[in-house]
Amino acid sequence: MTPDQIESAVAAAMPQAVEELKRLVAIPSVAFPGHPEEPVHAAAAVTEELLRSAGLAHVQQIAVEGSFPAVYGEAPAPPGAPTVLLYAHYDVQPPGDLAAWRTPPFEPTIINGQMFGRGAADDKSGIISHVLALRAFQGRFPVGVKVIIEGQEEYAGERLEAFVEKNPELLRADAIVVADTGNPKIADPAVTTSLRGMAAFTIETRTLKEAVHSGSFGGAAPDALAALMRMLTSLHDDNGDIRVPGLPRGTFLGQGPSEEEFRATAGVVDGVSLVGSGSLADRLWSSYAITVTGLDVPTVSGAINAVQPVARARVTVRVPPAGDPKTTVDAVVDFLRQVAPWGVKVSFADFTVGSGFQADSGGKARSALNRAMERAFGRPPRDVGAGGSIPLVNTLLKQFPAAEILLFGAEDEDAAIHAPNERVDLEELRRTATAEALFLQELSLPTALGI
């Protein structure tokens, strides 16, 4: 197919794809404990149906131990052609505070060319971009194709990692496209070349057998919440830099956002300073970050005049690509033990770790992607980092060291993934799918194969 034919095919398929994305987004496929499992399985079934419609010769759901099923599809490579693995995930984050949504999270709504709804960007847009790209070829693919769509990435991605380690031949490929990132801004093409890893744990402080009256005992009875607050605030200095020994600031060689762009994207309130030192690229993509993501304490509306006997917090640590998540979490836990005041009893539980990723940006597949994205977006892509984690990527790198891993997608930084009012720009989705289809064609050409 010519590039013009590919572009026309993707554009013609967009109306159907938008309706299919609506169908996916309407399914509350939250794969977290405590949420209904039936919608997650429903999303898997729809994903299987979509992959079949894309012309793949073989599609099936595959059981993943301790997790929801992955959806797998494949089509054999033409003689001499490489094989490309396409990845996305069909599970989504919980919607969070429903009052903060301007439209219902599981009622996909299109406003000014953007679809709002939980998962519209992260990562059901990834599923649709793969389907759109594959449909352009009407079952006659220029390369071998394998597709793996994960079912529990947002909560327990390490379970698919274990599956890959046990079944490497199923996913073996020459190039891997991970459609779970995006451009810094709409129509600003970029390839994500680094991911921070992640470690998380729950900390509990305990001081009393039970709550006691703050009037009768306050001032002498040790408050578990006050102890936990002191410990958590000790993790950073007054500038916002991390105080934990052994977690130095890193350096990112590419260009990051300006402070003005970052403040606008993050929604930083006027007059509030950013935290930390170094360039924004350093802080966001190559340095450690520690965030308290949850706190178990009495609510303000339910507060009583009592000294708290126990308090809990969920702590998440982002780890630079070269850092070791296990060593990192050990360092943070040791530090918190050392700064615990008053001899409070401290315990840790629910540990999660995931490694980061650093790509090689000079391979044949990356060159083919550069050409494809330049045609689809009107200019060549630049390298960017991502502060988030994709658990499977580092496992793929270890299993297939010769494969090039390419991260791009329709999740621009204003897409509000993991937050209220998540949305995907439909024109960005079209450009992303077009770039992917052009990439598959480019990779099959003799120049890309070094022939």
PDB file of C-alpha atoms in Angstrom, residues 162-279:
ATOM      1  CA  ALA A 162       5.447 -13.622  35.072  1.00  0.00           C
ATOM      2  CA  PHE A 163       3.350 -14.972  32.184  1.00  0.00           C
ATOM      3  CA  VAL A 164       5.767 -13.510  29.622  1.00  0.00           C
ATOM      4  CA  GLU A 165       8.742 -15.021  31.420  1.00  0.00           C
ATOM      5  CA  LYS A 166       7.094 -18.455  31.229  1.00  0.00           C
ATOM      6  CA  ASN A 167       5.903 -18.084  27.601  1.00  0.00           C
ATOM      7  CA  PRO A 168       8.564 -16.074  25.779  1.00  0.00           C
ATOM      8  CA  GLU A 169       8.017 -17.601  22.338  1.00  0.00           C
ATOM      9  CA  LEU A 170       4.399 -16.479  22.271  1.00  0.00           C
ATOM     10  CA  LEU A 171       5.439 -12.810  22.277  1.00  0.00           C
ATOM     11  CA  ARG A 172       8.833 -12.956  20.574  1.00  0.00           C
ATOM     12  CA  ALA A 173       9.152 -10.155  18.006  1.00  0.00           C
ATOM     13  CA  ASP A 174      11.667  -7.959  16.218  1.00  0.00           C
ATOM     14  CA  ALA A 175      10.001  -4.714  17.287  1.00  0.00           C
ATOM     15  CA  ILE A 176       7.479  -3.932  20.020  1.00  0.00           C
ATOM     16  CA  VAL A 177       4.999  -1.050  19.997  1.00  0.00           C
ATOM     17  CA  VAL A 178       3.658  -0.048  23.419  1.00  0.00           C
ATOM     18  CA  ALA A 179       0.632   2.210  22.913  1.00  0.00           C
ATOM     19  CA  ASP A 180       0.359   3.434  26.494  1.00  0.00           C
ATOM     20  CA  THR A 181       2.036   6.849  26.370  1.00  0.00           C
ATOM     21  CA  GLY A 182       1.548  10.013  24.339  1.00  0.00           C
ATOM     22  CA  ASN A 183       2.839  13.317  23.108  1.00  0.00           C
ATOM     23  CA  PRO A 184       3.641  16.265  25.379  1.00  0.00           C
ATOM     24  CA  LYS A 185       0.984  18.241  23.535  1.00  0.00           C
ATOM     25  CA  ILE A 186      -1.563  17.469  20.851  1.00  0.00           C
ATOM     26  CA  ALA A 187       0.130  17.259  17.419  1.00  0.00           C
ATOM     27  CA  ASP A 188       3.602  17.473  19.005  1.00  0.00           C
ATOM     28  CA  PRO A 189       5.044  14.067  17.994  1.00  0.00           C
ATOM     29  CA  ALA A 190       7.285  12.304  20.481  1.00  0.00           C
ATOM     30  CA  VAL A 191       8.610   8.861  21.322  1.00  0.00           C
ATOM     31  CA  THR A 192       8.986   7.981  24.987  1.00  0.00           C
ATOM     32  CA  THR A 193      12.518   6.687  25.450  1.00  0.00           C
ATOM     33  CA  SER A 194      12.611   6.364  29.238  1.00  0.00           C
ATOM     34  CA  LEU A 195      10.214   5.292  31.964  1.00  0.00           C
ATOM     35  CA  ARG A 196      10.701   5.605  35.678  1.00  0.00           C
ATOM     36  CA  GLY A 197      10.190   2.464  37.686  1.00  0.00           C
ATOM     37  CA  MET A 198       7.886   2.305  40.668  1.00  0.00           C
ATOM     38  CA  ALA A 199       7.820   1.032  44.219  1.00  0.00           C
ATOM     39  CA  ALA A 200       4.939   1.347  46.666  1.00  0.00           C
ATOM     40  CA  PHE A 201       4.085   0.231  50.178  1.00  0.00           C
ATOM     41  CA  THR A 202       1.709   0.856  53.051  1.00  0.00           C
ATOM     42  CA  ILE A 203       3.090   2.184  56.339  1.00  0.00           C
ATOM     43  CA  GLU A 204       1.263   1.901  59.666  1.00  0.00           C
ATOM     44  CA  THR A 205       2.074   3.626  62.949  1.00  0.00           C
ATOM     45  CA  ARG A 206       0.551   2.449  66.233  1.00  0.00           C
ATOM     46  CA  THR A 207       0.841   4.126  69.633  1.00  0.00           C
ATOM     47  CA  LEU A 208      -2.185   3.232  71.775  1.00  0.00           C
ATOM     48  CA  LYS A 209      -4.432   0.245  72.359  1.00  0.00           C
ATOM     49  CA  GLU A 210      -7.428   2.382  71.378  1.00  0.00           C
ATOM     50  CA  ALA A 211      -8.410   6.021  70.862  1.00  0.00           C
ATOM     51  CA  VAL A 212      -8.529   8.166  74.008  1.00  0.00           C
ATOM     52  CA  HIS A 213     -10.138  11.518  74.809  1.00  0.00           C
ATOM     53  CA  SER A 214      -7.965  14.391  73.579  1.00  0.00           C
ATOM     54  CA  GLY A 215      -9.018  16.549  76.527  1.00  0.00           C
ATOM     55  CA  SER A 216      -8.116  14.001  79.168  1.00  0.00           C
ATOM     56  CA  PHE A 217      -5.025  12.506  77.514  1.00  0.00           C
ATOM     57  CA  GLY A 218      -3.881  14.971  74.822  1.00  0.00           C
ATOM     58  CA  GLY A 219      -0.480  16.486  75.516  1.00  0.00           C
ATOM     59  CA  ALA A 220       1.007  13.279  76.890  1.00  0.00           C
ATOM     60  CA  ALA A 221      -0.569  10.408  74.954  1.00  0.00           C
ATOM     61  CA  PRO A 222       1.395   9.777  71.715  1.00  0.00           C
ATOM     62  CA  ASP A 223      -0.729  10.459  68.636  1.00  0.00           C
ATOM     63  CA  ALA A 224      -0.181   7.874  65.880  1.00  0.00           C
ATOM     64  CA  LEU A 225      -1.310  10.335  63.201  1.00  0.00           C
ATOM     65  CA  ALA A 226       1.062  13.044  64.414  1.00  0.00           C
ATOM     66  CA  ALA A 227       3.914  10.526  64.407  1.00  0.00           C
ATOM     67  CA  LEU A 228       3.094   9.425  60.859  1.00  0.00           C
ATOM     68  CA  MET A 229       2.862  13.020  59.651  1.00  0.00           C
ATOM     69  CA  ARG A 230       6.291  13.822  61.109  1.00  0.00           C
ATOM     70  CA  MET A 231       7.774  10.767  59.408  1.00  0.00           C
ATOM     71  CA  LEU A 232       6.258  11.493  56.020  1.00  0.00           C
ATOM     72  CA  THR A 233       7.234  15.174  55.978  1.00  0.00           C
ATOM     73  CA  SER A 234      10.814  14.201  56.852  1.00  0.00           C
ATOM     74  CA  LEU A 235      11.171  12.509  53.460  1.00  0.00           C
ATOM     75  CA  HIS A 236      11.727  15.913  51.789  1.00  0.00           C
ATOM     76  CA  ASP A 237      13.654  19.034  52.708  1.00  0.00           C
ATOM     77  CA  ASP A 238      12.124  22.518  52.636  1.00  0.00           C
ATOM     78  CA  ASN A 239      12.878  22.829  48.905  1.00  0.00           C
ATOM     79  CA  GLY A 240      11.084  19.582  48.105  1.00  0.00           C
ATOM     80  CA  ASP A 241      14.223  17.550  47.404  1.00  0.00           C
ATOM     81  CA  ILE A 242      14.368  14.006  48.760  1.00  0.00           C
ATOM     82  CA  ARG A 243      16.317  13.554  52.004  1.00  0.00           C
ATOM     83  CA  VAL A 244      16.610   9.752  51.843  1.00  0.00           C
ATOM     84  CA  PRO A 245      20.305   8.765  51.497  1.00  0.00           C
ATOM     85  CA  GLY A 246      21.212   6.956  48.303  1.00  0.00           C
ATOM     86  CA  LEU A 247      18.529   8.508  46.082  1.00  0.00           C
ATOM     87  CA  PRO A 248      20.409  11.171  44.093  1.00  0.00           C
ATOM     88  CA  ARG A 249      18.946  13.502  41.485  1.00  0.00           C
ATOM     89  CA  GLY A 250      19.444  12.316  37.883  1.00  0.00           C
ATOM     90  CA  THR A 251      19.928  14.046  34.527  1.00  0.00           C
ATOM     91  CA  PHE A 252      17.788  13.754  31.388  1.00  0.00           C
ATOM     92  CA  LEU A 253      19.593  14.698  28.181  1.00  0.00           C
ATOM     93  CA  GLY A 254      16.507  15.569  26.133  1.00  0.00           C
ATOM     94  CA  GLN A 255      14.289  18.633  26.348  1.00  0.00           C
ATOM     95  CA  GLY A 256      11.544  18.787  28.944  1.00  0.00           C
ATOM     96  CA  PRO A 257       8.589  21.122  29.322  1.00  0.00           C
ATOM     97  CA  SER A 258       8.960  24.772  30.237  1.00  0.00           C
ATOM     98  CA  GLU A 259       7.821  25.800  33.704  1.00  0.00           C
ATOM     99  CA  GLU A 260       4.873  27.638  32.162  1.00  0.00           C
ATOM    100  CA  GLU A 261       3.799  24.541  30.201  1.00  0.00           C
ATOM    101  CA  PHE A 262       4.184  22.302  33.226  1.00  0.00           C
ATOM    102  CA  ARG A 263       2.258  24.600  35.543  1.00  0.00           C
ATOM    103  CA  ALA A 264      -0.610  24.771  33.055  1.00  0.00           C
ATOM    104  CA  THR A 265      -0.691  21.012  32.446  1.00  0.00           C
ATOM    105  CA  ALA A 266      -0.435  20.125  36.139  1.00  0.00           C
ATOM    106  CA  GLY A 267      -2.916  22.812  37.166  1.00  0.00           C
ATOM    107  CA  VAL A 268      -0.579  24.388  39.715  1.00  0.00           C
ATOM    108  CA  VAL A 269      -2.406  27.144  41.578  1.00  0.00           C
ATOM    109  CA  ASP A 270      -1.098  30.691  41.045  1.00  0.00           C
ATOM    110  CA  GLY A 271       1.462  31.651  43.656  1.00  0.00           C
ATOM    111  CA  VAL A 272       2.359  28.060  44.539  1.00  0.00           C
ATOM    112  CA  SER A 273       5.980  27.128  43.797  1.00  0.00           C
ATOM    113  CA  LEU A 274       7.164  23.980  42.095  1.00  0.00           C
ATOM    114  CA  VAL A 275       9.247  21.662  44.268  1.00  0.00           C
ATOM    115  CA  GLY A 276      12.685  20.122  43.875  1.00  0.00           C
ATOM    116  CA  SER A 277      15.883  21.135  42.102  1.00  0.00           C
ATOM    117  CA  GLY A 278      17.302  20.674  38.625  1.00  0.00           C
ATOM    118  CA  SER A 279      15.551  20.969  35.282  1.00  0.00           C
TER     119      SER A 279
END
